Tab-separated table of C-alpha atoms in Angstrom:
chain	number	residue	atom	x	y	z
U	60	UNK	CA	108.009	-34.005	78.082
U	61	UNK	CA	111.248	-33.192	76.138
U	62	UNK	CA	115.212	-33.620	76.732
U	63	UNK	CA	115.624	-32.404	79.476
U	64	UNK	CA	113.443	-35.164	81.887
U	65	UNK	CA	115.616	-33.527	85.054
U	66	UNK	CA	112.829	-33.699	88.306
U	67	UNK	CA	109.691	-34.722	86.256
U	68	UNK	CA	107.551	-37.210	86.390
U	69	UNK	CA	105.408	-38.214	83.836
U	70	UNK	CA	101.809	-40.422	84.822
U	71	UNK	CA	99.767	-42.804	82.054
U	72	UNK	CA	96.770	-43.599	83.061
U	73	UNK	CA	95.442	-47.364	82.771
U	74	UNK	CA	95.087	-49.032	79.505
U	75	UNK	CA	96.423	-50.676	76.479
U	76	UNK	CA	98.613	-49.415	74.369
U	77	UNK	CA	99.791	-49.986	71.827
U	78	UNK	CA	102.656	-49.052	71.169
U	79	UNK	CA	106.707	-49.137	71.595
U	80	UNK	CA	108.300	-46.843	73.605
U	81	UNK	CA	112.015	-46.449	71.815
U	82	UNK	CA	114.614	-43.638	72.943
U	83	UNK	CA	111.636	-41.702	74.349
U	84	UNK	CA	112.349	-41.489	77.847
U	85	UNK	CA	115.227	-37.997	78.562
U	86	UNK	CA	117.087	-38.852	81.339
U	87	UNK	CA	117.227	-37.311	84.660
U	88	UNK	CA	120.437	-35.558	86.653
U	89	UNK	CA	121.839	-37.737	89.593
U	90	UNK	CA	120.008	-34.100	91.562
U	91	UNK	CA	116.913	-35.494	90.122
U	92	UNK	CA	116.311	-37.887	88.323
U	93	UNK	CA	113.064	-38.961	85.242
U	94	UNK	CA	110.345	-40.732	86.516
U	95	UNK	CA	107.854	-42.436	83.945
U	96	UNK	CA	104.410	-44.847	85.731
U	97	UNK	CA	101.679	-46.292	85.387
U	98	UNK	CA	99.103	-44.193	87.389
U	99	UNK	CA	98.189	-47.135	88.626
U	100	UNK	CA	100.549	-50.547	89.380
U	101	UNK	CA	100.724	-52.221	86.991
U	102	UNK	CA	96.936	-50.441	85.111
U	103	UNK	CA	99.162	-49.256	82.139
U	104	UNK	CA	99.816	-51.807	79.289
U	105	UNK	CA	102.432	-51.593	76.393
U	106	UNK	CA	101.316	-53.952	74.185
U	107	UNK	CA	103.308	-53.670	70.440
U	108	UNK	CA	102.373	-54.686	66.782
U	109	UNK	CA	105.852	-54.430	65.752
U	110	UNK	CA	108.461	-56.214	66.589
U	111	UNK	CA	111.134	-55.103	69.610
U	112	UNK	CA	110.532	-54.467	72.787
U	113	UNK	CA	107.826	-52.779	74.397
U	114	UNK	CA	110.300	-50.613	75.841
U	115	UNK	CA	113.605	-49.800	75.033
U	116	UNK	CA	117.393	-48.077	75.203
U	117	UNK	CA	120.096	-48.272	72.962
U	118	UNK	CA	123.029	-45.870	72.970
U	119	UNK	CA	121.823	-43.738	76.468
U	120	UNK	CA	119.730	-42.776	79.105
U	121	UNK	CA	120.415	-42.312	82.912
U	122	UNK	CA	119.240	-41.639	85.691
U	123	UNK	CA	115.472	-42.607	85.506
U	124	UNK	CA	112.770	-44.705	86.565
U	125	UNK	CA	110.113	-47.129	85.432
U	126	UNK	CA	107.238	-47.320	88.018
U	127	UNK	CA	103.944	-50.222	87.030
U	128	UNK	CA	103.772	-50.478	83.889
U	129	UNK	CA	102.564	-54.593	82.084
U	130	UNK	CA	104.576	-55.084	79.384
U	131	UNK	CA	103.247	-57.943	76.421
U	132	UNK	CA	104.190	-58.311	73.231
U	133	UNK	CA	101.388	-60.961	72.086
U	134	UNK	CA	100.666	-59.261	68.828
U	135	UNK	CA	104.105	-59.408	67.900
U	136	UNK	CA	106.210	-62.601	65.610
U	137	UNK	CA	108.031	-65.257	67.084
U	138	UNK	CA	110.961	-64.791	69.112
U	139	UNK	CA	110.772	-60.513	68.006
U	140	UNK	CA	109.825	-58.972	71.892
U	141	UNK	CA	110.912	-58.543	74.842
U	142	UNK	CA	109.662	-56.515	77.872
U	143	UNK	CA	113.113	-54.690	77.778
U	144	UNK	CA	116.125	-54.020	76.474
U	145	UNK	CA	119.196	-51.531	76.760
U	146	UNK	CA	121.937	-51.663	73.974
U	147	UNK	CA	124.811	-49.719	73.854
U	148	UNK	CA	128.608	-49.902	72.256
U	149	UNK	CA	129.741	-47.418	75.706
U	150	UNK	CA	130.735	-48.823	78.468
U	151	UNK	CA	128.045	-47.344	80.960
U	152	UNK	CA	126.006	-45.303	78.881
U	153	UNK	CA	123.225	-46.114	80.030
U	154	UNK	CA	123.400	-46.247	83.898
U	155	UNK	CA	121.373	-45.586	86.979
U	156	UNK	CA	117.794	-46.681	86.030
U	157	UNK	CA	114.966	-48.397	88.230
U	158	UNK	CA	113.159	-50.435	86.792
U	159	UNK	CA	110.085	-51.348	89.882
U	160	UNK	CA	106.792	-53.170	90.458
U	161	UNK	CA	106.545	-53.939	87.083
U	162	UNK	CA	104.298	-57.248	85.579
U	163	UNK	CA	106.035	-58.829	81.727
U	164	UNK	CA	104.708	-61.816	81.487
U	165	UNK	CA	103.464	-64.612	79.961
U	166	UNK	CA	103.001	-63.214	75.776
U	167	UNK	CA	106.736	-61.515	75.877
U	168	UNK	CA	108.241	-63.420	72.913
U	169	UNK	CA	111.626	-62.616	74.196
U	170	UNK	CA	113.843	-62.187	77.582
U	171	UNK	CA	112.090	-60.054	79.778
U	172	UNK	CA	114.525	-57.678	80.684
U	173	UNK	CA	117.749	-57.654	78.191
U	174	UNK	CA	121.296	-55.340	78.421
U	175	UNK	CA	124.560	-54.409	77.540
U	176	UNK	CA	127.778	-52.098	78.728
U	177	UNK	CA	124.841	-51.332	81.388
U	178	UNK	CA	124.941	-50.106	85.041
U	179	UNK	CA	123.664	-49.452	87.962
U	180	UNK	CA	120.370	-51.175	87.193
U	181	UNK	CA	118.073	-51.579	89.444
U	182	UNK	CA	114.816	-54.346	89.122
U	183	UNK	CA	112.363	-53.828	91.956
U	184	UNK	CA	109.505	-56.077	93.506
U	185	UNK	CA	109.392	-57.193	89.657
U	186	UNK	CA	107.446	-60.438	88.049
U	187	UNK	CA	108.646	-61.802	85.433
U	188	UNK	CA	107.225	-64.981	83.775
U	189	UNK	CA	106.826	-67.409	81.064
U	190	UNK	CA	108.994	-65.631	78.432
U	191	UNK	CA	109.582	-67.382	75.676
U	192	UNK	CA	111.412	-69.065	72.431
U	193	UNK	CA	110.393	-70.982	68.902
U	194	UNK	CA	112.347	-73.422	67.456
U	195	UNK	CA	115.331	-72.746	67.016
U	196	UNK	CA	116.556	-69.905	69.850
U	197	UNK	CA	114.612	-72.302	72.905
U	198	UNK	CA	116.087	-72.325	75.821
U	199	UNK	CA	117.520	-69.202	74.833
U	200	UNK	CA	114.844	-66.768	75.924
U	201	UNK	CA	115.536	-65.189	80.194
U	202	UNK	CA	114.070	-63.914	82.683
U	203	UNK	CA	116.354	-61.478	82.889
U	204	UNK	CA	119.909	-61.438	81.333
U	205	UNK	CA	122.871	-59.004	81.349
U	206	UNK	CA	125.871	-59.557	78.953
U	207	UNK	CA	129.195	-57.833	78.378
U	208	UNK	CA	129.953	-55.080	80.773
U	209	UNK	CA	126.650	-55.220	81.977
U	210	UNK	CA	127.920	-54.413	86.113
U	211	UNK	CA	126.476	-53.475	89.432
U	212	UNK	CA	123.295	-54.006	88.964
U	213	UNK	CA	120.507	-54.865	92.281
U	214	UNK	CA	117.792	-57.844	91.392
U	215	UNK	CA	115.394	-58.076	95.276
U	216	UNK	CA	111.935	-58.615	96.071
U	217	UNK	CA	111.045	-60.139	92.665
U	218	UNK	CA	108.666	-63.248	91.004
U	219	UNK	CA	111.251	-64.924	88.146
U	220	UNK	CA	109.611	-67.977	87.522
U	221	UNK	CA	109.134	-70.734	84.130
U	222	UNK	CA	111.603	-68.592	81.611
U	223	UNK	CA	112.080	-70.850	78.834
U	224	UNK	CA	115.706	-70.386	79.262
U	225	UNK	CA	117.689	-68.802	83.020
U	226	UNK	CA	115.582	-66.969	85.291
U	227	UNK	CA	118.573	-64.653	86.040
U	228	UNK	CA	121.798	-64.215	83.538
U	229	UNK	CA	124.432	-62.116	84.011
U	230	UNK	CA	127.272	-63.922	80.654
U	231	UNK	CA	130.434	-61.893	80.699
U	232	UNK	CA	129.165	-59.324	82.593
U	233	UNK	CA	131.879	-58.922	85.335
U	234	UNK	CA	128.483	-58.518	87.961
């Protein structure tokens, strides 16, 4: 797709993909979002073999939707995975993102969704369950963990259960 995702939709066929998406999702615009979606709801499975979140956005990203994926870190070392991570030092540089119809499943070895300084994030119709950590991080893996400066999140119509930490934890987030 390139650097400009404005108005584009990329459809991913059902199957298991042994990779992480790190800073690979282009931004759209307020008038025309970028969409990354599984052609079949929860048919495309991201199952990376190296440490880190299945989908990770660092520093900036905006106006995009991720739809219909399963995020599974079963092949990663303990406490090194996670479903989705948004990380930035600039308030609001990661903004206007939709996470829709995702399953972040029992094999995630970290937070289901973790974020800092991310704004206007919608989490809808997702199943986030059985995330876990081992010692010394037992109890610190949450379904959703939004910290430091994360604001204006909408979390609706989700199933969030059986996580080793809180289901949803907004910490020092001003939300």
